[in-house]
Amino acid sequence: MAILVNEKIFTLNTKNTTYQMHVNELGILLHSYYGAKMEYSDLSYASSKKGWNASFSPNIRETSYSHCHASEELSVFGLGDFRLTSLALVNHDGTTGCEPVYHSHKILKGKYAIKGLPAFYGDEGETLVITLKDKAYDIYFHMYYGVLPEYDLITRAVVIENKTESQIKLKKALSLSLDFTSGQFDMIHFHGAHMRERQLERTRITHLASTVASVRGASGHMQNPFVIVCDKNATENYGSAYGIALVYSGNFVISAEVDQHESTRVVAGINPEGFEYTLDPNDTFETPEVALVYSGEGFGKLSNNYHDAIRNNLCRGKFKNARRPVLINNWEATYFDFNADKLVSMAKDAAAIGVELLVMDDGWFGHRDDDHTSLGDWFVNEKKLQGTLSNLVKRVNDEGLKFGIWFEPECISEDSELFKAHPDYRFAIPNRDPSPSRNQFVLDMTRKEVRDCIFDQMEKVLKSANIAYVKWDFNRHLSDIYSAAIPSERQGEIYHRYMLGVYELLERVTAAFPDILFESCSGGGGRFDCGMLYYMPQVWTSDNSDAIDRLKIQYGTSFAYPVRTMGAHVSVCPNHGNARVTPLTTRGNVAYFGTYGLELDITKMTDEEKQEIKRQIAEFKKYYDLIQFGDYYRLISPFTPEESRYCAWQVVSKDGNEALACTVAYESKCTVAPELLKLRGLNPNKLYRINGSEQTYLGSALMNIGFWLDYDHFSYPSRLYHITLA
Ligand code: DGJ
């Protein structure tokens, strides 16, 4: 049993962790402990600091209890908790504040789902629902706790139910409020920009709130809805680390601060900025889910638990564990300048070297030959495609390749049939000129008729030909938010309703076409989050395809997201983004630790290059299961050039008998010191060979001493080391 209830003590146990709460004498649900697994005992003493100075912290009358000192599972703004809080509401009479107290609880078999929102799933899991009720009004808070013990995964979501006879307004409805008695933590987060996603940054959590957030209507390139809160000295394989991942793709906030008593509070959920939600009588509001993993053995263990949970219990559909095709995408090959003959010639050359699928990217619809037109007009440009789509797909299929296609369902161009017919379908504030971004606008996905219109068009295209893959792109963020279909007093619901609309459309499209592999994209990795992965099992990691820049991008991404979800392609040199020239082997090796594909004009490659790519495809397929389903270890960080000129990482089979390590030397120096690479995850007492070497190594030697790396005298060399049992 993962969930134990003893009187009013609630304990959630995973394989290696324990999370405990209790209801105190005032009926308040308090957090007691989250961390390494413990035998059952009442840990409630840990939730309050003894002997504090309570001045300037209001207390509940006749008691010494102050909200400001307590570790409340649902922390509320307005009644004396002056820290970060997770809930703020206004009652029908204009009063604020709320005092949620214990009402009831139940345990459910299986992991809960959330209406209209993505969430981890699993019949093998368990759910605890603790219902709290405001003391003064009939407002209920169903606190959902999901436990997937195998991955040390604990999830939380709150369902707010308005049983009063009037509307209430939610000003802030976060998913998580988590307290730690210690004030000694770091926060690791992943910031970035278009072409520079998920750069690792580690900062102390101090008395200044540390916040990562988005108000872009998408999780965005700039911050990722995932952080790690960890001991100051935690490393890849040492120390306590708490992962906090939002299963949401819209505006978010994750914030942490140390309070006046040196305790740390972390809150996470929908960003309250731009959010105000009117909850009708008898209606519910579901917060997105937050997925927590605790590791007492540093970040490596934490990442592997997220990887397994995402692979097995978040991604869905037939491709979640199936082999995915090696694809070639024509974007960097042709941009908008292609026709059917060009694509077929690419398919012919690609088939000859083992590629399995050709993706026709942006530019096949309406009259789109650049980024000024036609979004919203999802009908085939038969002139450009020299005939019907089904004819083109057949020609590509005849070359031996499957066919994939690009859509940007959420956006609209002013120069489009759709805009002419329905100018009000886009977001635009009345009396203001809406701001284009990449010359395009965002469709009002809060409206069912807009979603229906896009669904119908997509369905027609997808049914018209033998399509095996869809890339779902989103190339701008939300601004000029106003919906013609939402009353003025409810405009604060748009950002969230937009996401609910997008999720609904995604659910409809992916359910209607279960045999199609979907890849999420948002100008590369602008919406790489657990929300999107529920619908689409892979994400184009970045528009930056330079192998050296990708080291940091993929390294940062790997903290939460498995290799299997990271779209990674080999492209040409000089790289289109930064003009860097790197060896083709290095580009291949880096793309192996993703989905591996090509983003180049294969017809322009030399025979030698084609042979190298053919070799890579064969090699990638040889190691496919090891790479895609093994445990992943970051060995040397690309963010610490002062420590090593290499970036290195490794995958290990679940039984520890086989591993594949990769190194890329990204710094060139005239005098280089030989370096040893320490491996991880092997069986300490077994003997191994490296790339079939004569020499054998004890697993513990490889992990504690390492092995000498080969030296290559050229720029940006990369090596693969295959470690097998001797
Ligand atoms: C942005 C994507 O990240 C690219 O791969 C490509 O699909 C373009 N959009 C097309 O407009």
XYZ file of C-alpha atoms and ligand atoms in Angstrom:
737
model
C 0.000 0.000 0.000
C 1.483 3.271 -1.106
C -0.985 5.331 0.923
C -1.411 4.915 4.660
C -3.973 6.757 6.723
C -3.687 6.589 10.474
C -6.215 8.779 12.246
C -5.494 12.120 10.604
C -1.972 11.276 9.497
C -1.605 10.709 5.766
C 1.524 8.994 4.503
C 2.452 8.523 0.862
C 5.190 5.999 0.241
C 7.077 5.333 -2.963
C 9.915 2.897 -3.455
C 12.454 5.237 -1.873
C 10.536 8.204 -0.552
C 7.975 9.230 2.037
C 5.626 12.224 2.016
C 3.608 12.813 5.168
C 0.849 15.240 6.149
C -1.429 15.527 9.126
C -4.522 17.394 10.197
C -3.883 19.420 13.337
C -6.280 20.178 16.186
C -7.672 23.149 14.261
C -8.491 20.941 11.290
C -5.706 22.410 9.131
C -3.859 20.108 6.740
C -0.159 20.483 7.442
C 2.865 19.129 5.691
C 5.099 17.068 7.960
C 7.843 15.611 5.832
C 9.026 14.833 2.313
C 12.256 12.975 1.662
C 13.975 9.630 2.118
C 11.704 6.706 2.886
C 10.946 5.997 6.515
C 9.250 3.316 8.491
C 5.886 4.607 9.583
C 5.896 6.980 12.504
C 4.088 10.190 13.308
C 6.332 12.935 11.908
C 4.017 15.823 12.653
C 6.439 17.308 15.191
C 8.639 18.261 12.236
C 6.078 20.587 10.721
C 6.422 23.388 13.197
C 9.520 25.118 14.489
C 9.646 25.364 18.229
C 10.215 28.563 20.102
C 9.707 30.976 17.213
C 9.118 34.618 17.584
C 5.511 35.102 16.562
C 5.444 38.872 16.532
C 3.885 40.455 13.482
C 2.309 37.121 12.540
C -1.418 37.149 13.238
C -2.678 34.089 15.037
C -5.998 32.309 15.121
C -7.926 33.688 18.111
C -7.429 31.821 21.367
C -4.515 29.877 19.882
C -0.859 30.452 19.162
C -1.325 29.135 15.654
C -0.277 31.462 12.878
C -0.761 30.678 9.195
C 2.518 32.462 8.622
C 4.495 29.868 10.554
C 2.718 26.757 9.422
C 3.482 24.357 6.612
C 0.004 24.331 5.128
C -0.599 22.066 2.169
C -2.991 24.668 0.799
C -1.536 28.014 1.714
C -3.890 30.943 1.410
C -3.438 34.661 0.875
C -5.301 37.044 3.131
C -5.477 35.649 6.662
C -1.984 36.291 7.840
C 0.267 34.097 5.741
C 2.667 36.704 4.418
C 4.794 34.284 2.414
C 4.299 32.937 -1.075
C 0.871 31.336 -1.097
C -1.010 29.033 -3.415
C -4.585 30.306 -3.239
C -6.323 33.674 -3.369
C -10.032 34.097 -3.943
C -12.816 36.621 -3.646
C -16.221 35.535 -2.423
C -19.481 36.725 -3.950
C -19.787 39.422 -1.291
C -16.380 40.857 -2.094
C -14.713 39.348 0.949
C -11.340 37.696 0.577
C -9.647 35.026 2.587
C -10.429 31.414 3.036
C -9.826 28.905 5.834
C -9.748 25.427 4.396
C -10.137 22.753 7.080
C -10.386 19.011 6.898
C -13.722 17.677 5.680
C -13.155 14.102 4.481
C -10.773 11.879 2.592
C -10.781 8.845 0.370
C -8.271 6.513 -1.223
C -8.753 5.480 -4.833
C -7.159 2.644 -6.734
C -5.093 3.864 -9.657
C -3.680 7.277 -10.368
C -6.300 10.006 -10.827
C -6.927 11.809 -14.111
C -7.866 15.497 -14.379
C -10.759 16.710 -16.473
C -9.466 18.386 -19.629
C -5.847 18.438 -18.532
C -2.844 16.212 -19.145
C -1.658 14.085 -16.233
C 0.463 11.074 -15.432
C -1.606 7.917 -15.442
C -1.270 4.372 -14.113
C -3.561 1.684 -12.780
C -0.662 0.504 -10.659
C -0.695 3.810 -8.790
C -2.889 5.054 -5.969
C -4.728 8.262 -5.240
C -5.468 10.029 -2.012
C -8.092 12.755 -2.064
C -8.268 14.946 1.001
C -11.211 17.291 0.869
C -10.942 20.571 2.723
C -13.774 23.009 3.155
C -13.703 26.711 3.884
C -14.947 27.413 7.400
C -17.243 30.221 6.277
C -18.429 29.360 2.761
C -19.378 26.202 0.910
C -16.185 26.065 -1.062
C -14.430 22.722 -1.217
C -10.834 21.949 -2.075
C -10.224 18.410 -3.206
C -6.508 17.874 -2.747
C -5.459 15.097 -5.119
C -2.280 13.178 -4.384
C -1.180 10.552 -6.882
C 1.508 7.999 -6.132
C 3.438 6.011 -8.726
C 5.729 4.158 -6.328
C 8.077 2.604 -8.861
C 9.351 6.002 -10.067
C 9.298 7.750 -6.684
C 6.725 10.002 -8.292
C 4.180 11.920 -6.245
C 1.747 14.182 -8.024
C -0.588 16.860 -6.759
C -3.538 18.759 -8.160
C -6.364 20.683 -6.556
C -9.987 20.650 -7.638
C -11.848 23.670 -6.307
C -15.590 23.180 -6.073
C -17.975 26.070 -5.569
C -21.035 24.826 -3.720
C -22.217 28.275 -2.766
C -25.119 29.822 -4.588
C -23.013 32.580 -6.080
C -20.000 33.033 -8.245
C -16.579 33.266 -6.663
C -13.431 34.622 -8.221
C -10.155 32.766 -8.176
C -7.272 35.192 -8.246
C -4.615 32.561 -7.702
C -5.061 28.804 -7.877
C -1.690 27.105 -7.770
C -1.065 23.382 -7.745
C 1.654 23.183 -5.141
C 2.647 24.664 -1.841
C 5.527 22.771 -0.311
C 7.381 23.684 2.867
C 10.799 22.672 4.092
C 12.039 23.366 7.581
C 15.486 24.134 6.204
C 16.519 27.337 4.488
C 19.598 25.875 2.855
C 18.689 25.009 -0.705
C 19.741 25.714 -4.247
C 17.400 25.933 -7.178
C 18.421 24.555 -10.556
C 16.399 25.910 -13.447
C 16.604 25.951 -17.200
C 16.413 29.316 -18.906
C 16.982 30.179 -22.523
C 15.755 31.705 -25.723
C 14.822 30.558 -29.203
C 17.832 28.503 -30.428
C 19.286 28.427 -26.882
C 16.813 26.448 -24.823
C 17.212 24.961 -21.346
C 20.523 26.393 -20.197
C 21.274 25.243 -16.702
C 21.523 27.837 -13.965
C 21.980 27.095 -10.280
C 21.196 29.714 -7.681
C 20.798 29.822 -3.918
C 17.254 30.084 -2.697
C 17.429 33.092 -0.422
C 15.053 35.474 1.257
C 14.493 37.022 -2.149
C 11.909 34.961 -3.974
C 13.461 32.955 -6.815
C 10.935 32.677 -9.585
C 10.763 31.009 -12.940
C 7.655 31.862 -14.881
C 5.981 32.472 -18.180
C 3.280 34.926 -19.252
C 3.609 33.937 -22.900
C 0.559 31.713 -23.045
C 3.053 28.886 -23.546
C 5.710 27.452 -21.298
C 8.219 29.142 -23.611
C 11.917 29.028 -24.457
C 12.829 31.492 -21.728
C 12.004 29.308 -18.731
C 10.956 25.694 -18.412
C 8.189 24.541 -16.053
C 10.630 22.283 -14.260
C 13.079 23.023 -11.455
C 15.173 21.106 -8.980
C 15.360 22.226 -5.375
C 18.419 20.616 -3.839
C 20.996 20.607 -1.088
C 23.716 23.162 -1.588
C 26.224 20.370 -2.130
C 24.054 18.033 -4.210
C 25.670 16.690 -7.370
C 24.808 14.200 -10.061
C 25.236 11.310 -7.652
C 25.103 12.818 -4.191
C 22.661 14.679 -2.020
C 18.995 15.446 -1.718
C 17.166 16.774 -4.735
C 13.480 17.501 -5.307
C 12.187 17.720 -8.858
C 9.152 19.902 -9.480
C 7.602 19.486 -12.931
C 4.379 21.099 -14.005
C 2.240 19.038 -16.337
C 1.114 22.165 -18.120
C 2.063 24.080 -21.259
C 0.689 27.559 -20.583
C 1.487 30.465 -18.270
C 3.184 29.112 -15.175
C 5.079 30.109 -12.092
C 7.451 28.212 -9.846
C 8.667 30.293 -6.960
C 10.709 29.624 -3.839
C 11.767 31.768 -0.899
C 13.308 31.478 2.515
C 11.049 33.023 5.150
C 11.765 34.947 8.340
C 12.224 31.694 10.250
C 14.695 30.277 7.732
C 12.221 27.795 6.296
C 11.778 27.372 2.562
C 8.496 27.413 0.740
C 8.019 26.469 -2.914
C 4.821 27.167 -4.817
C 4.010 26.162 -8.382
C 1.125 26.328 -10.796
C -0.685 28.589 -13.225
C 0.841 32.053 -13.206
C -1.585 34.370 -11.373
C -0.524 37.245 -13.627
C -3.285 37.740 -16.179
C -5.379 35.122 -14.407
C -8.764 35.640 -12.817
C -11.264 32.837 -13.028
C -14.942 33.113 -12.202
C -16.210 29.898 -10.743
C -19.946 29.446 -11.123
C -22.088 27.733 -8.476
C -21.696 23.969 -8.636
C -18.769 24.294 -10.989
C -15.228 23.093 -10.418
C -11.832 24.447 -11.298
C -9.060 21.947 -11.884
C -5.489 23.079 -11.379
C -2.847 21.465 -13.553
C -0.862 18.661 -12.041
C 2.571 19.045 -10.509
C 4.832 15.973 -10.527
C 7.397 15.632 -7.747
C 10.332 13.270 -7.541
C 12.689 13.144 -4.585
C 16.136 11.612 -4.899
C 18.540 11.113 -2.023
C 21.260 10.216 -4.524
C 21.583 13.388 -6.529
C 20.275 14.444 -9.915
C 21.063 11.287 -11.888
C 18.583 9.202 -9.956
C 16.020 11.985 -10.070
C 16.327 12.289 -13.848
C 16.040 8.563 -14.417
C 12.848 8.424 -12.400
C 11.346 11.247 -14.445
C 12.540 9.581 -17.643
C 10.901 6.265 -16.789
C 7.701 7.886 -15.574
C 7.418 10.108 -18.652
C 8.187 7.249 -21.040
C 5.797 4.800 -19.417
C 3.120 6.803 -17.618
C 2.821 10.157 -19.369
C 3.416 9.555 -23.063
C 0.606 7.655 -24.704
C -0.257 5.964 -27.932
C 1.319 3.339 -30.039
C 4.631 5.182 -30.407
C 5.380 5.590 -26.741
C 7.504 2.467 -26.652
C 7.601 1.486 -30.311
C 10.544 2.078 -32.598
C 10.137 5.423 -34.229
C 11.160 6.030 -37.835
C 14.411 7.763 -38.750
C 13.159 10.825 -40.551
C 14.448 13.462 -42.901
C 12.878 16.909 -42.667
C 13.069 19.356 -45.568
C 13.044 22.581 -43.494
C 16.769 23.348 -43.413
C 17.081 21.688 -46.834
C 14.678 23.900 -48.742
C 12.839 26.202 -46.348
C 9.746 27.316 -48.341
C 11.304 26.657 -51.715
C 10.297 23.157 -52.772
C 7.921 21.249 -54.973
C 6.917 17.605 -55.258
C 9.816 16.674 -57.521
C 12.281 18.124 -55.044
C 10.763 16.174 -52.150
C 10.675 12.968 -54.165
C 14.317 13.374 -55.131
C 15.157 13.799 -51.447
C 13.106 10.716 -50.638
C 14.926 8.673 -53.272
C 18.388 9.534 -51.968
C 17.255 9.219 -48.351
C 15.775 5.771 -48.911
C 19.065 4.562 -50.316
C 20.843 5.230 -47.018
C 18.209 3.866 -44.663
C 15.982 6.844 -43.847
C 12.410 5.767 -43.165
C 10.206 8.843 -43.330
C 10.195 12.170 -45.154
C 8.639 15.203 -43.495
C 7.253 17.982 -45.670
C 7.631 20.983 -43.390
C 6.119 24.469 -43.641
C 4.928 25.828 -47.007
C 2.654 23.198 -48.579
C -0.722 24.881 -47.989
C -2.695 27.939 -49.091
C -0.315 30.046 -51.146
C 2.465 30.060 -48.600
C 5.946 30.645 -49.995
C 7.192 32.678 -47.067
C 6.048 33.328 -43.521
C 3.582 36.105 -44.371
C 0.639 34.062 -45.538
C -1.842 31.225 -45.342
C -1.788 30.012 -41.746
C -5.330 28.841 -41.142
C -5.774 27.659 -44.740
C -5.039 23.989 -44.332
C -5.666 23.007 -47.892
C -3.016 21.751 -50.242
C -1.255 24.053 -52.670
C -1.567 21.657 -55.575
C 0.319 23.964 -57.884
C 3.363 23.833 -55.616
C 2.960 20.126 -54.982
C 2.455 19.490 -58.695
C -0.735 17.569 -58.014
C -2.631 16.194 -55.083
C -1.176 15.419 -51.697
C -2.070 11.778 -52.052
C -0.178 11.641 -55.310
C 2.921 13.132 -53.685
C 2.629 10.790 -50.722
C 2.319 7.845 -53.070
C 5.450 8.907 -54.940
C 7.344 9.170 -51.642
C 5.927 5.840 -50.448
C 7.000 4.292 -53.747
C 10.552 5.339 -52.949
C 10.203 3.317 -49.747
C 9.625 6.177 -47.281
C 6.682 7.031 -45.104
C 5.363 10.565 -45.268
C 4.984 13.255 -42.637
C 3.490 16.727 -42.743
C 3.711 20.044 -40.834
C 0.838 22.051 -39.333
C 0.617 25.148 -37.211
C -2.970 24.715 -36.010
C -3.040 27.503 -33.428
C -2.092 30.412 -35.699
C -3.524 32.530 -38.469
C -2.083 34.864 -41.132
C -3.927 38.033 -42.104
C -3.341 36.982 -45.689
C -5.531 33.887 -45.530
C -8.971 32.750 -46.544
C -9.711 31.997 -42.902
C -8.941 35.541 -41.827
C -11.091 36.983 -44.612
C -14.015 34.858 -43.486
C -13.481 35.111 -39.716
C -11.338 38.063 -38.662
C -12.641 37.654 -35.124
C -11.118 34.181 -34.840
C -7.779 35.640 -33.787
C -6.996 37.281 -30.484
C -7.095 41.064 -30.798
C -8.038 43.748 -28.296
C -10.863 45.966 -29.592
C -9.685 49.460 -30.603
C -6.074 48.328 -30.674
C -3.885 47.124 -33.475
C -2.807 43.561 -32.572
C 0.909 42.812 -32.634
C 2.139 40.389 -35.259
C 4.997 38.063 -34.417
C 6.617 36.261 -37.337
C 3.868 38.054 -39.272
C 1.178 35.916 -37.666
C -1.485 35.932 -34.987
C -2.911 33.425 -32.548
C -6.294 31.826 -33.020
C -8.793 32.047 -30.210
C -8.666 28.421 -29.173
C -11.047 29.112 -26.296
C -13.801 28.949 -28.942
C -15.200 25.610 -29.994
C -16.093 26.809 -33.486
C -12.468 27.817 -34.045
C -11.242 24.434 -32.904
C -13.861 22.687 -35.012
C -12.833 24.662 -38.059
C -9.167 23.696 -37.617
C -10.004 20.103 -36.750
C -12.164 19.701 -39.849
C -9.445 21.040 -42.094
C -6.750 18.894 -40.516
C -8.942 15.830 -40.643
C -9.573 16.323 -44.330
C -5.861 16.598 -45.091
C -4.888 13.685 -42.884
C -7.555 11.475 -44.360
C -6.662 12.417 -47.905
C -3.335 10.629 -47.981
C -1.211 8.006 -46.311
C 0.255 10.197 -43.602
C 2.392 8.660 -40.880
C 3.699 11.674 -38.977
C 2.591 15.184 -38.020
C 4.750 18.025 -36.731
C 2.544 20.372 -34.675
C 4.297 23.736 -34.593
C 3.563 26.987 -32.748
C 5.712 29.924 -33.801
C 4.705 32.822 -31.636
C 3.445 33.515 -28.158
C 0.200 35.059 -27.000
C -0.263 38.798 -26.817
C -3.215 41.121 -27.390
C -5.427 38.804 -25.435
C -9.099 39.423 -25.856
C -11.734 36.939 -26.869
C -14.833 38.106 -28.694
C -16.614 35.065 -27.277
C -15.916 35.638 -23.582
C -17.750 38.260 -21.489
C -15.634 41.216 -20.481
C -15.630 40.277 -16.796
C -14.217 36.831 -17.631
C -11.332 37.841 -19.887
C -8.922 36.757 -17.137
C -9.752 33.161 -17.973
C -8.428 33.319 -21.523
C -4.852 32.133 -21.022
C -6.005 29.023 -19.211
C -8.997 28.436 -21.457
C -6.643 28.754 -24.415
C -4.598 25.844 -23.064
C -7.733 23.834 -22.333
C -8.800 24.464 -25.928
C -5.433 23.442 -27.345
C -5.431 20.296 -25.221
C -8.958 19.484 -26.365
C -7.966 19.881 -30.001
C -4.839 17.814 -29.469
C -6.860 15.079 -27.821
C -9.314 15.073 -30.712
C -6.694 14.997 -33.443
C -4.441 12.418 -31.814
C -7.400 10.176 -30.926
C -8.761 10.399 -34.467
C -5.390 9.408 -35.936
C -3.856 6.885 -33.546
C -1.482 5.538 -36.194
C 0.187 8.891 -36.752
C 3.323 9.814 -34.830
C 2.988 13.390 -33.534
C 5.955 15.634 -32.799
C 5.435 18.822 -30.835
C 7.342 21.943 -31.797
C 7.279 25.602 -30.931
C 10.030 27.347 -32.836
C 12.083 24.366 -31.671
C 11.798 23.820 -27.940
C 9.451 26.645 -26.946
C 6.912 24.292 -25.439
C 8.969 21.370 -24.186
C 6.992 20.321 -21.131
C 5.157 17.421 -19.551
C 1.831 18.794 -20.778
C 2.724 18.465 -24.440
C 4.324 15.061 -23.910
C 0.966 13.660 -22.838
C -0.294 14.216 -26.390
C 2.866 14.005 -28.478
C 5.699 11.688 -27.449
C 8.507 13.715 -28.991
C 9.378 17.390 -29.222
C 11.656 19.230 -31.640
C 14.210 20.205 -29.025
C 15.563 23.338 -30.679
C 15.783 25.091 -34.021
C 19.486 25.181 -33.249
C 20.893 22.071 -34.895
C 24.558 22.883 -34.253
C 26.027 19.866 -32.477
C 28.079 21.955 -30.056
C 25.259 24.264 -29.010
C 23.075 21.180 -28.768
C 25.373 19.794 -26.046
C 24.082 22.347 -23.583
C 20.521 22.258 -24.894
C 20.224 18.478 -24.697
C 22.134 18.307 -21.419
C 19.742 20.809 -19.816
C 16.714 19.087 -21.305
C 17.836 15.726 -19.957
C 17.327 16.710 -16.319
C 13.606 16.079 -16.682
C 12.938 14.730 -20.138
C 14.111 11.425 -21.602
C 16.284 11.089 -24.677
C 13.322 9.496 -26.421
C 11.365 12.732 -26.312
C 14.117 14.929 -27.779
C 13.919 15.576 -31.495
C 17.538 15.708 -32.709
C 18.712 15.947 -36.319
C 21.965 16.002 -38.251
C 22.207 19.157 -40.366
C 24.771 20.639 -42.732
C 27.864 22.712 -42.087
C 28.485 25.559 -41.837
C 25.501 25.409 -39.519
C 22.638 27.636 -40.632
C 22.248 29.080 -37.161
C 25.784 29.908 -36.088
C 28.015 29.033 -39.082
C 30.032 26.551 -37.034
C 31.719 23.647 -38.805
C 31.757 20.340 -36.963
C 32.619 16.806 -38.067
C 29.708 14.779 -39.400
C 30.438 12.034 -36.873
C 30.040 14.505 -34.026
C 26.735 15.733 -35.440
C 25.599 12.111 -35.674
C 26.731 11.152 -32.192
C 24.908 14.083 -30.640
C 21.707 13.346 -32.573
C 21.834 9.666 -31.487
C 20.925 10.789 -27.998
C 17.595 12.054 -29.182
C 15.312 10.753 -31.884
C 18.057 10.949 -34.567
C 16.987 12.255 -37.955
C 18.240 14.463 -40.773
C 17.575 18.133 -41.470
C 19.466 18.656 -44.723
C 19.300 18.331 -48.483
C 20.491 14.787 -48.944
C 20.646 15.284 -52.715
C 23.466 17.764 -52.185
C 25.586 15.515 -49.968
C 28.728 13.899 -51.368
C 28.863 10.130 -51.700
C 31.269 10.021 -48.799
C 28.862 11.984 -46.611
C 25.970 9.758 -47.643
C 27.978 6.685 -46.723
C 28.736 8.202 -43.323
C 25.054 8.912 -42.724
C 24.179 5.385 -43.833
C 26.676 4.101 -41.276
C 25.152 6.365 -38.619
C 21.623 5.169 -39.259
C 22.765 1.558 -38.957
C 24.698 2.363 -35.781
C 21.798 4.288 -34.272
C 19.488 1.361 -34.954
C 22.011 -1.055 -33.448
C 22.017 0.890 -30.197
C 18.368 1.943 -30.373
C 17.009 0.074 -27.361
C 20.022 0.857 -25.205
C 19.799 4.564 -25.997
C 16.040 4.903 -25.872
C 15.204 2.703 -22.894
C 18.396 2.616 -20.839
C 19.234 4.757 -17.832
C 20.808 8.068 -18.747
C 23.745 9.585 -16.880
C 25.273 12.983 -17.360
C 29.027 12.477 -16.864
C 30.728 15.794 -17.655
C 28.824 19.026 -17.935
C 29.210 21.329 -20.940
C 28.552 24.191 -18.527
C 31.889 23.703 -16.740
C 34.663 24.186 -19.334
C 37.083 24.965 -16.508
C 36.780 21.344 -15.349
C 37.096 19.533 -18.653
C 37.169 20.271 -22.349
C 34.714 17.431 -22.847
C 31.031 17.039 -22.493
C 30.191 13.402 -21.785
C 27.162 11.314 -21.057
C 26.180 7.670 -20.998
C 23.267 5.288 -21.281
C 23.239 1.975 -19.420
C 20.965 -1.007 -19.865
C 18.637 -1.578 -16.917
C 20.661 -4.656 -15.891
C 23.925 -2.695 -15.986
C 25.530 -5.139 -18.427
C 25.878 -2.831 -21.392
C 26.531 0.867 -21.761
C 27.228 3.440 -24.417
C 29.168 6.553 -23.505
C 29.665 9.562 -25.724
C 32.241 12.322 -25.479
C 32.482 15.541 -27.428
C 35.533 17.784 -27.022
C 34.118 21.249 -27.411
C 37.212 23.179 -26.360
C 40.420 23.142 -28.396
C 43.723 23.605 -26.612
C 47.308 23.203 -27.846
C 48.340 21.308 -24.773
C 45.703 18.959 -23.532
C 45.944 16.921 -20.396
C 44.838 13.308 -20.841
C 41.516 12.753 -19.150
C 39.876 9.806 -17.478
C 36.155 9.327 -17.909
C 34.327 7.811 -14.946
C 31.261 5.780 -15.852
C 28.163 5.127 -13.794
C 25.454 2.555 -13.350
C 27.619 -0.520 -14.066
C 27.796 -3.678 -11.979
C 30.777 -3.038 -9.705
C 31.936 -6.641 -9.655
C 31.596 -7.495 -13.307
C 34.312 -7.256 -15.946
C 33.805 -5.120 -19.014
C 35.487 -4.363 -22.316
C 35.405 -1.026 -24.078
C 34.789 -1.147 -27.821
C 35.834 -4.807 -27.757
C 39.240 -4.029 -26.201
C 41.713 -6.695 -25.151
C 41.895 -5.033 -21.797
C 39.159 -5.766 -19.333
C 38.025 -3.412 -16.601
C 36.203 -4.075 -13.385
C 32.922 -2.196 -13.210
C 33.965 -0.516 -9.975
C 37.248 0.558 -11.591
C 35.378 2.129 -14.485
C 33.154 3.944 -12.026
C 35.821 5.006 -9.511
C 38.903 5.515 -11.656
C 37.494 5.677 -15.159
C 39.219 4.926 -18.443
C 41.548 7.064 -20.543
C 39.858 8.962 -23.304
C 41.269 8.804 -26.818
C 42.779 11.955 -28.235
C 41.771 13.337 -31.627
C 43.690 16.131 -33.279
C 40.934 18.090 -34.959
C 38.141 20.419 -33.918
C 35.097 19.154 -32.080
C 35.898 15.440 -32.123
C 33.438 13.007 -30.641
C 33.751 9.369 -29.655
C 31.354 6.612 -28.745
C 32.501 3.997 -26.241
C 30.521 0.786 -26.186
C 30.935 -1.014 -22.874
C 30.059 -4.701 -22.817
C 30.576 -7.587 -20.446
C 33.940 -9.279 -20.880
C 9.838 26.396 -36.544
C 10.305 24.988 -36.411
O 11.031 24.822 -35.240
C 11.128 24.615 -37.634
O 11.649 23.345 -37.484
C 10.234 24.717 -38.837
O 9.213 23.776 -38.757
C 9.672 26.111 -38.933
N 9.034 26.521 -37.724
C 8.688 26.207 -40.066
O 8.070 27.423 -40.108
